[in-house]
Amino acid sequence: MEMLLSTKGITICLFFFVLSLAAAIEIPLSVVQLPTITEQSHTQVAYPFDEDFTIKCEARGNPQPTFNWTKDGKPFDLLSDPRIVASNNSGTFVIQNRGIITNFQGKYRCFASNVLGTAMSEEIELIVPSVPKFPKEKIEPLDVEHGDSVILHCNPPKGIPPLHIYWMNIDLQHIPQDERVSMSLKGDLYFANVEENDSRSDYCCFAAFPRLRTIVQKMPMTLKVSRFKHANDSGSPNAAVTKANFIKERKPKLLIPPESAGSSSSVTVIKGGVLLLECIAEGLPTPHLSWVKVTGNLPKDEPETENFGKILKIDQVTAADEGTYQCTASNPMGRAKHEFHVHVEEPPRWIKEPEGGVYSVGTNLVLLCEAIGNPEPTIQWKLNGMPIDSKCKVQHPPLGGRISAREISLTNLQLQDSAVYQCEASNKHGTILASANVNVLNIAPLILTSDGENYATVVGYSAFLHCEIFASPAADIRWTKDDSIEPLSTLRYELNKNGTLEIKETKKEDSGSYACWAANSVGKRAITANLDIRDATKLVVTPKNPRVLKSHSILLKCQSEYDSHLKHSFKLSWRKDGDELPVNSTEDGRIILDRDTLFISSAILQDQGVYTCAASTSLDSVTAESQLIVLDVPDPPEDLRLSENQNRSVRLSWKAGASHNSPINESVIEFEENRWEPGRWQELTRAPGNDTTALLSLAPYMNYQFRIVSVNAVGRSQPSKPSLRYATPPAAPEKNPENIRVEASEPNEMVMKWEPLKPMERNGPGLEYKVSWRQRGVEADWNEETVKKHSLTLRNTPTFVPYEIKVQAVNNLGSGPEPNVTIGYSGEDVPDAAPSGVSVDIVNSTLVKVFWFGIPRDRVRGHLRGYKVSWWKTKSMLDGKRHHPEKHFLTFVGDRNYGMIPGLEPFSEFRLTVLAYNAKGDGPESSPIVFETPEGVPEQPRFLRILNFDKDSVTLSWGLPRKANGHLTGYILQYQIINETHEIGPLNDVSVTNHSTLSWRLSGLSSSTKYKFYVKACTVKGCGKPVTEEGLTMAQGSKGIGKISEAVNPTQKFHPIEALEPGTEYTVRLVTKNWVDNNSIFEDVIETRGRAYAGIYDGISTQGWFIGLMCAIALLTLLLLTICFVRRNKGGKYSVKEKEDLHPDPEAQSIKDEIFGEYSDSDEKPLKGSLQSINGDIKATESADSLVDYGEGEHGMFNEDGSFIGAYSGSKEKGSVESTGSSTATFPLHA
């Protein structure tokens, strides 16, 4: 491969293969040499539709050859006819197709001569065909009788083969042919016997010459076939008619070959050609033709016959086809035979052709010429186109030469011995010609390679430095490097026969200047060559051999390194499995090529293969491969077959589907049966991944079909096609029902139930269940009943007594195994006794512990589920007021004799009962007992209000607690400084000992300071939770008095506030009427105008824009009020946790610690520095009862493990209201 680098202007040659060492160098045309025929015509046909015909003959030589022609062995002058156009310096001439050109037909030979000798071409035959025509003739009608044999002759005209003959009627419809009527190879139409329907007047023979583009037609022929002949020629209608030749049955007679040829004939065929042997016979009935080879080797294949068995055809004839063939024509009347003696001959072909060449003076030469053929060819030598006889009577015989029929030996060649020797081998089938140019030369070396050539290659490749030399005698060649005179001789240097220096596995240090020296006895020559070594191109494809799941994506990256000098010639391409990938590999754009990257999205199985990144420069090419493996679920198995059929097993075999590069781990064998669950496929078993057969254990009385799902690491295949069905015979059951149990809804009945057998466990038709039972310890004999369903009901049984029960499966073929005995109880009834010895221990004001004695086992009349404790409040000890009884209860599961009752109201009277219960229901209650709960701590006051603020004092007002839970002893009022950073000051206490006091004035406060106030009610048991409020004292010199207006109608859109001081700041709050929770609906800070500015705005209320503005403000205020009401009704987020942390209820806290556990709320953070002294006087409850002591209420207060999960059953007292803690917005904040 040669490329021209425009930047360097040097020729770069890179050879990727080693030239053959034996390749002969063609003699340069500048060297004196003999003529050599380089191109010639062969047999040619002068078609009448061509304008001219070219006869070619070209030759090379030095001096330039001259050309002469012979025609039919005689000299032919190209100037003899003006229609011949000759070419200068060429033997080629053109014959123009004008007039009659038949005289140009013949065999031509071209001679090319110069002073050294003459070269001769092979014979060139020019065929000038005539236009084929049938002669104009009148053809008499043929009148024959039924059964006669007839031949219609075609006699087609001569023309250029191939020739195709057709017999048709005047409408160009083919004459039907069969064993009776057929056409011979010569084109004649043979009738073995005629029938009346053969009569017609338009038998036409058509001859087609495709090469001449001609079809000719013979005159139509008439054939008349009659069945009877008249006995006389009188023509009288009453003349007697006799039947003549009515029946002409006869044995076969061969028409081809004719009887005159005898019983045998000889046939010669050319080797490699087509052998056609033909036999056509006449007779009645129609004879049948058959062929047989009598002698010689029998053919390997049955010989081919054509034309209804009348032609034996053998293509590509070989010597083995030689022998005797016999055809036999037979009918019921007899037979006729003919033998063909087939001889296989062949035209001459070379065994050894004479070879010429370049020879130096004084050398010897032997020219050989051997050919074979049948008949054996004759060989004739020619010198410069003239025959050489055995006496060497030629124009200038070589000195010391010896000539025989098959060789010419020449010794001590001299310059004048240069000549062209021709050898011609001939037999009757053809002539072949071979020429040998003997060039005797004596010249100094002639270096054909240009001097100063520049070569380049890459490291590691071989470099080839050319030094093509022609010399006679042969020259000695050596190569040197740079300034050295020593020839290159290491193992890496190899000198080829044609003078090329090969440097193997080149290195950077091989760069430099080289010289090629050539010398012989006549002279010497030298040329130089320059070699540059470049860095080799390197490629790496990543990732290497990736594996990707089907429908996933993969990115291949081709990283390359190449010599900077080769940058402009660097090219990169991608191939898949050897085929180059176009830039847009797929129409849907799944495969995207971007120079050095290849991206495949949604990989499919067809994407799998070897991806090759190919890089090439002007000097080298390199590839890097990465095999992409696409993983997918397996293809479904195929060809499911059943074998080894047994009553309870069958062998299933299959052919595994393609695994798609992930080995099959296992095969899931599924079955479907159409007797019990048609259409439902179930897993039967699994087989290891390598197995393709499995012995399946089957159940009786099933009509199976099977399918298989293959599983690999990617997933499951689609199911295979189902196998053929396989039915197993029925059998007795092999197992009995399970999960036998007794259920009853009435006291005097027992319902026995069990899990029915699955369809695969029935084993046969007529499945029933034999149920056996007897009363345990009472009855000795079993009671039995057979049922079809999976339950049996017994009535009039004793209440809750144990029974022994057995259930056995039975079908038409027998019974299952002996069943196990199960113990069950007859129907339950409610308990008929109440617990006794009920007592109550008071734990605290809201919690008591109840004790009782359980009822006897025989009074339970069933399985004891547990006990229920009911209680209800009868009166309050505070006011003696009776209450409407509202029952609550807790359930205690299991056989126990105590329980804890939480959530009671302090300082109240209660009544309590206990009952036992089972699955049937509750038993009678025990007699009620009366107990009283002690006083407890009060609930928080209903509200806390700040009535007015001064700079150093404040008046507080609060409400009574919702529930006092005892006799109030007074209130604890507390306050402390707070600020926006949640830092708080010390807590100050004020004790209010008069329980009827509901307001208090605090003095000695700091001005302009924010405070938080707490008020909690107290009994002898302690103080309850506080209610809180916050407020800001006034600054020095200011005053503030809180005022409350009369009630505002909710439908009002505005409310006037009068008697305000000018130039003063006020806080306005909108609150609910009872102000229970201290939360305002709306709050804002306003400032009244001063007196100095009052006159500015006089009369402004009469302005239209002012009225519109006020209306807009009123509408906006109404909208805000509506939103606030909605949010208020939905409930807000209040700081309950913070208040509970500051003022906990000690009694409630003890219960919470015991029952509910620790309470935590991550959203509510207590104030920093909260004083623990607030709760320091609270003592823990003395109750240490376990949580299991608490029962289950109507709403399920406790889990099975006894943990509390809900409030006890019952509703709150009517009219009770829960109040919550404080609000961070208080009145007033500013004065």
Tab-separated table of N, CA and C in Angstrom, residues 432-536:
chain	number	residue	atom	x	y	z
A	432	ILE	N	-3.470	-27.301	-29.464
A	432	ILE	CA	-3.085	-26.351	-28.428
A	432	ILE	C	-1.674	-25.879	-28.733
A	433	LEU	N	-1.363	-24.627	-28.311
A	433	LEU	CA	-0.071	-24.008	-28.624
A	433	LEU	C	0.527	-23.432	-27.356
A	434	ALA	N	1.850	-23.627	-27.163
A	434	ALA	CA	2.592	-23.030	-26.056
A	434	ALA	C	3.857	-22.414	-26.609
A	435	SER	N	4.216	-21.225	-26.107
A	435	SER	CA	5.401	-20.513	-26.585
A	435	SER	C	6.377	-20.311	-25.435
A	436	ALA	N	7.678	-20.286	-25.779
A	436	ALA	CA	8.738	-20.023	-24.803
A	436	ALA	C	9.707	-19.054	-25.430
A	437	ASN	N	9.880	-17.877	-24.788
A	437	ASN	CA	10.824	-16.876	-25.262
A	437	ASN	C	12.177	-17.108	-24.593
A	438	VAL	N	13.180	-17.377	-25.410
A	438	VAL	CA	14.549	-17.559	-24.907
A	438	VAL	C	15.299	-16.263	-25.213
A	439	ASN	N	15.502	-15.419	-24.152
A	439	ASN	CA	16.211	-14.154	-24.292
A	439	ASN	C	17.619	-14.319	-23.725
A	440	VAL	N	18.628	-14.257	-24.607
A	440	VAL	CA	20.032	-14.357	-24.179
A	440	VAL	C	20.545	-12.929	-24.091
A	441	LEU	N	20.865	-12.466	-22.861
A	441	LEU	CA	21.258	-11.077	-22.622
A	441	LEU	C	22.548	-11.014	-21.831
A	442	ASN	N	23.275	-9.901	-22.008
A	442	ASN	CA	24.516	-9.661	-21.264
A	442	ASN	C	24.552	-8.172	-20.956
A	443	ILE	N	23.904	-7.755	-19.793
A	443	ILE	CA	23.800	-6.334	-19.465
A	443	ILE	C	24.146	-6.121	-17.995
A	444	ALA	N	24.603	-4.903	-17.695
A	444	ALA	CA	24.895	-4.533	-16.312
A	444	ALA	C	23.584	-4.422	-15.532
A	445	PRO	N	23.654	-4.465	-14.177
A	445	PRO	CA	22.424	-4.371	-13.378
A	445	PRO	C	21.654	-3.094	-13.694
A	446	LEU	N	20.360	-3.257	-13.784
A	446	LEU	CA	19.447	-2.143	-14.016
A	446	LEU	C	18.506	-2.087	-12.818
A	447	ILE	N	18.649	-1.035	-11.970
A	447	ILE	CA	17.806	-0.911	-10.765
A	447	ILE	C	16.519	-0.184	-11.160
A	448	LEU	N	15.441	-0.866	-11.037
A	448	LEU	CA	14.147	-0.332	-11.460
A	448	LEU	C	13.496	0.537	-10.395
A	449	THR	N	13.917	0.398	-9.134
A	449	THR	CA	13.372	1.209	-8.046
A	449	THR	C	14.024	2.585	-8.069
A	450	SER	N	13.238	3.624	-7.819
A	450	SER	CA	13.753	5.000	-7.843
A	450	SER	C	14.752	5.218	-6.714
A	451	ASP	N	15.692	6.096	-6.989
A	451	ASP	CA	16.702	6.438	-5.983
A	451	ASP	C	16.113	7.454	-5.001
A	452	GLY	N	16.524	7.335	-3.714
A	452	GLY	CA	16.115	8.288	-2.698
A	452	GLY	C	14.690	8.117	-2.196
A	453	GLU	N	14.147	6.923	-2.345
A	453	GLU	CA	12.790	6.690	-1.828
A	453	GLU	C	12.776	6.831	-0.306
A	454	ASN	N	11.647	7.385	0.218
A	454	ASN	CA	11.453	7.522	1.656
A	454	ASN	C	10.408	6.512	2.114
A	455	TYR	N	10.749	5.750	3.138
A	455	TYR	CA	9.864	4.723	3.671
A	455	TYR	C	9.581	5.023	5.141
A	456	ALA	N	8.469	4.541	5.617
A	456	ALA	CA	8.129	4.684	7.029
A	456	ALA	C	7.308	3.481	7.461
A	457	THR	N	7.477	3.096	8.701
A	457	THR	CA	6.670	2.041	9.305
A	457	THR	C	6.588	2.331	10.794
A	458	VAL	N	5.868	1.477	11.536
A	458	VAL	CA	5.692	1.700	12.970
A	458	VAL	C	6.462	0.644	13.746
A	459	VAL	N	6.744	0.981	14.981
A	459	VAL	CA	7.519	0.090	15.844
A	459	VAL	C	6.832	-1.268	15.926
A	460	GLY	N	7.670	-2.308	15.756
A	460	GLY	CA	7.151	-3.672	15.866
A	460	GLY	C	6.703	-4.283	14.563
A	461	TYR	N	6.483	-3.449	13.542
A	461	TYR	CA	6.091	-3.963	12.234
A	461	TYR	C	7.356	-4.213	11.408
A	462	SER	N	7.182	-4.943	10.287
A	462	SER	CA	8.290	-5.158	9.349
A	462	SER	C	8.341	-4.000	8.359
A	463	ALA	N	9.553	-3.624	8.001
A	463	ALA	CA	9.765	-2.587	6.983
A	463	ALA	C	10.331	-3.258	5.736
A	464	PHE	N	9.872	-2.821	4.575
A	464	PHE	CA	10.333	-3.369	3.299
A	464	PHE	C	10.933	-2.231	2.477
A	465	LEU	N	12.256	-2.343	2.234
A	465	LEU	CA	12.968	-1.365	1.406
A	465	LEU	C	13.231	-2.029	0.065
A	466	HIS	N	12.681	-1.453	-1.018
A	466	HIS	CA	12.688	-2.113	-2.314
A	466	HIS	C	13.944	-1.756	-3.110
A	467	CYS	N	14.407	-2.775	-3.806
A	467	CYS	CA	15.527	-2.599	-4.736
A	467	CYS	C	15.322	-3.603	-5.869
A	468	GLU	N	14.393	-3.257	-6.765
A	468	GLU	CA	14.040	-4.181	-7.851
A	468	GLU	C	15.095	-4.069	-8.959
A	469	ILE	N	15.684	-5.187	-9.292
A	469	ILE	CA	16.856	-5.205	-10.190
A	469	ILE	C	16.607	-6.152	-11.343
A	470	PHE	N	17.050	-5.721	-12.519
A	470	PHE	CA	17.105	-6.624	-13.671
A	470	PHE	C	18.558	-6.663	-14.154
A	471	ALA	N	19.083	-7.887	-14.277
A	471	ALA	CA	20.487	-8.024	-14.691
A	471	ALA	C	20.691	-9.377	-15.335
A	472	SER	N	21.625	-9.449	-16.269
A	472	SER	CA	22.024	-10.720	-16.894
A	472	SER	C	23.506	-10.594	-17.259
A	473	PRO	N	24.368	-11.357	-16.630
A	473	PRO	CA	24.100	-12.398	-15.624
A	473	PRO	C	23.472	-11.814	-14.353
A	474	ALA	N	22.976	-12.708	-13.463
A	474	ALA	CA	22.327	-12.282	-12.230
A	474	ALA	C	23.287	-11.480	-11.380
A	475	ALA	N	22.758	-10.466	-10.696
A	475	ALA	CA	23.594	-9.566	-9.900
A	475	ALA	C	23.617	-10.012	-8.451
A	476	ASP	N	24.746	-9.680	-7.791
A	476	ASP	CA	24.850	-9.841	-6.343
A	476	ASP	C	24.307	-8.573	-5.697
A	477	ILE	N	23.440	-8.730	-4.654
A	477	ILE	CA	22.794	-7.582	-4.005
A	477	ILE	C	23.179	-7.562	-2.537
A	478	ARG	N	23.518	-6.357	-2.030
A	478	ARG	CA	23.775	-6.197	-0.612
A	478	ARG	C	23.270	-4.829	-0.173
A	479	TRP	N	22.906	-4.744	1.123
A	479	TRP	CA	22.384	-3.509	1.714
A	479	TRP	C	23.323	-3.041	2.814
A	480	THR	N	23.509	-1.703	2.904
A	480	THR	CA	24.281	-1.112	3.992
A	480	THR	C	23.444	-0.015	4.631
A	481	LYS	N	23.855	0.377	5.880
A	481	LYS	CA	23.105	1.393	6.631
A	481	LYS	C	24.032	2.547	6.988
A	482	ASP	N	23.506	3.764	6.780
A	482	ASP	CA	24.216	5.008	7.092
A	482	ASP	C	25.590	5.011	6.412
A	483	ASP	N	26.629	5.265	7.151
A	483	ASP	CA	27.961	5.392	6.549
A	483	ASP	C	28.734	4.083	6.563
A	484	SER	N	28.115	3.010	7.027
A	484	SER	CA	28.817	1.732	7.114
A	484	SER	C	28.939	1.100	5.727
A	485	ILE	N	30.057	0.404	5.509
A	485	ILE	CA	30.237	-0.328	4.250
A	485	ILE	C	30.000	-1.806	4.423
A	486	GLU	N	29.758	-2.219	5.688
A	486	GLU	CA	29.513	-3.626	5.953
A	486	GLU	C	28.041	-3.950	5.637
A	487	PRO	N	27.815	-5.057	4.947
A	487	PRO	CA	26.425	-5.429	4.634
A	487	PRO	C	25.647	-5.796	5.898
A	488	LEU	N	24.327	-5.573	5.850
A	488	LEU	CA	23.457	-5.924	6.980
A	488	LEU	C	23.261	-7.429	7.002
A	489	SER	N	23.513	-8.035	8.175
A	489	SER	CA	23.507	-9.496	8.173
A	489	SER	C	22.890	-10.099	9.421
A	490	THR	N	22.241	-9.284	10.324
A	490	THR	CA	21.684	-9.888	11.522
A	490	THR	C	20.399	-10.641	11.186
A	491	LEU	N	19.894	-11.335	12.205
A	491	LEU	CA	18.702	-12.156	11.971
A	491	LEU	C	17.475	-11.320	11.639
A	492	ARG	N	17.477	-10.056	12.071
A	492	ARG	CA	16.302	-9.218	11.794
A	492	ARG	C	16.278	-8.727	10.359
A	493	TYR	N	17.389	-8.830	9.642
A	493	TYR	CA	17.446	-8.385	8.244
A	493	TYR	C	17.347	-9.597	7.342
A	494	GLU	N	16.448	-9.529	6.371
A	494	GLU	CA	16.296	-10.629	5.422
A	494	GLU	C	16.215	-10.053	4.019
A	495	LEU	N	17.065	-10.585	3.125
A	495	LEU	CA	17.112	-10.126	1.742
A	495	LEU	C	16.286	-11.072	0.887
A	496	ASN	N	15.216	-10.553	0.317
A	496	ASN	CA	14.371	-11.372	-0.538
A	496	ASN	C	15.000	-11.523	-1.919
A	497	LYS	N	14.499	-12.498	-2.668
A	497	LYS	CA	15.075	-12.817	-3.977
A	497	LYS	C	14.956	-11.650	-4.940
A	498	ASN	N	13.902	-10.836	-4.795
A	498	ASN	CA	13.724	-9.714	-5.724
A	498	ASN	C	14.494	-8.475	-5.301
A	499	GLY	N	15.374	-8.605	-4.278
A	499	GLY	CA	16.213	-7.491	-3.858
A	499	GLY	C	15.647	-6.674	-2.731
A	500	THR	N	14.439	-6.934	-2.299
A	500	THR	CA	13.832	-6.170	-1.215
A	500	THR	C	14.455	-6.554	0.118
A	501	LEU	N	14.769	-5.521	0.931
A	501	LEU	CA	15.299	-5.739	2.269
A	501	LEU	C	14.133	-5.683	3.243
A	502	GLU	N	13.964	-6.753	4.009
A	502	GLU	CA	12.921	-6.805	5.042
A	502	GLU	C	13.585	-6.670	6.403
A	503	ILE	N	13.133	-5.653	7.164
A	503	ILE	CA	13.609	-5.457	8.531
A	503	ILE	C	12.470	-5.872	9.451
A	504	LYS	N	12.694	-6.946	10.196
A	504	LYS	CA	11.622	-7.503	11.026
A	504	LYS	C	11.594	-6.826	12.391
A	505	GLU	N	10.389	-6.694	12.928
A	505	GLU	CA	10.172	-6.156	14.278
A	505	GLU	C	11.001	-4.896	14.485
A	506	THR	N	10.662	-3.887	13.712
A	506	THR	CA	11.464	-2.666	13.709
A	506	THR	C	11.469	-1.982	15.067
A	507	LYS	N	12.574	-1.236	15.304
A	507	LYS	CA	12.755	-0.445	16.519
A	507	LYS	C	13.033	0.994	16.099
A	508	LYS	N	12.986	1.895	17.092
A	508	LYS	CA	13.228	3.298	16.808
A	508	LYS	C	14.622	3.510	16.198
A	509	GLU	N	15.628	2.713	16.655
A	509	GLU	CA	16.993	2.904	16.164
A	509	GLU	C	17.184	2.403	14.737
A	510	ASP	N	16.172	1.783	14.142
A	510	ASP	CA	16.282	1.355	12.746
A	510	ASP	C	16.112	2.519	11.781
A	511	SER	N	15.703	3.684	12.282
A	511	SER	CA	15.589	4.853	11.409
A	511	SER	C	16.963	5.220	10.861
A	512	GLY	N	16.972	5.683	9.611
A	512	GLY	CA	18.244	6.100	9.025
A	512	GLY	C	18.248	5.968	7.526
A	513	SER	N	19.457	6.063	6.941
A	513	SER	CA	19.649	5.987	5.495
A	513	SER	C	20.249	4.637	5.138
A	514	TYR	N	19.707	4.004	4.095
A	514	TYR	CA	20.162	2.683	3.648
A	514	TYR	C	20.585	2.790	2.184
A	515	ALA	N	21.496	1.898	1.776
A	515	ALA	CA	21.971	1.844	0.386
A	515	ALA	C	21.867	0.429	-0.126
A	516	CYS	N	21.382	0.281	-1.384
A	516	CYS	CA	21.281	-1.024	-2.049
A	516	CYS	C	22.345	-1.072	-3.152
A	517	TRP	N	23.209	-2.097	-3.114
A	517	TRP	CA	24.299	-2.262	-4.082
A	517	TRP	C	24.031	-3.499	-4.908
A	518	ALA	N	24.116	-3.362	-6.279
A	518	ALA	CA	23.925	-4.493	-7.184
A	518	ALA	C	25.096	-4.536	-8.164
A	519	ALA	N	25.679	-5.733	-8.366
A	519	ALA	CA	26.852	-5.848	-9.246
A	519	ALA	C	26.868	-7.204	-9.918
A	520	ASN	N	27.281	-7.230	-11.212
A	520	ASN	CA	27.570	-8.488	-11.894
A	520	ASN	C	28.835	-8.297	-12.719
A	521	SER	N	29.128	-9.243	-13.619
A	521	SER	CA	30.397	-9.189	-14.374
A	521	SER	C	30.419	-8.040	-15.364
A	522	VAL	N	29.257	-7.469	-15.659
A	522	VAL	CA	29.203	-6.406	-16.653
A	522	VAL	C	29.330	-5.037	-15.994
A	523	GLY	N	28.796	-4.854	-14.770
A	523	GLY	CA	28.874	-3.557	-14.112
A	523	GLY	C	28.177	-3.587	-12.766
A	524	LYS	N	28.037	-2.405	-12.128
A	524	LYS	CA	27.371	-2.321	-10.824
A	524	LYS	C	26.592	-1.015	-10.736
A	525	ARG	N	25.563	-1.007	-9.837
A	525	ARG	CA	24.718	0.152	-9.603
A	525	ARG	C	24.372	0.213	-8.097
A	526	ALA	N	23.880	1.398	-7.638
A	526	ALA	CA	23.468	1.563	-6.234
A	526	ALA	C	22.395	2.630	-6.145
A	527	ILE	N	21.509	2.475	-5.182
A	527	ILE	CA	20.504	3.491	-4.853
A	527	ILE	C	20.443	3.639	-3.329
A	528	THR	N	19.859	4.752	-2.867
A	528	THR	CA	19.691	4.966	-1.430
A	528	THR	C	18.207	4.998	-1.092
A	529	ALA	N	17.909	4.723	0.189
A	529	ALA	CA	16.535	4.765	0.703
A	529	ALA	C	16.586	5.251	2.148
A	530	ASN	N	15.574	6.023	2.548
A	530	ASN	CA	15.483	6.557	3.908
A	530	ASN	C	14.308	5.907	4.637
A	531	LEU	N	14.534	5.573	5.919
A	531	LEU	CA	13.512	4.882	6.713
A	531	LEU	C	13.236	5.670	7.992
A	532	ASP	N	11.933	5.959	8.255
A	532	ASP	CA	11.495	6.575	9.515
A	532	ASP	C	10.637	5.567	10.280
A	533	ILE	N	10.840	5.496	11.611
A	533	ILE	CA	10.077	4.581	12.459
A	533	ILE	C	9.146	5.413	13.340
A	534	ARG	N	7.830	5.139	13.239
A	534	ARG	CA	6.822	5.846	14.029
A	534	ARG	C	6.329	4.966	15.179
A	535	ASP	N	5.690	5.620	16.157
A	535	ASP	CA	5.100	4.875	17.270
A	535	ASP	C	3.876	4.106	16.778
A	536	ALA	N	3.726	2.899	17.295
A	536	ALA	CA	2.601	2.049	16.888
A	536	ALA	C	1.306	2.553	17.516
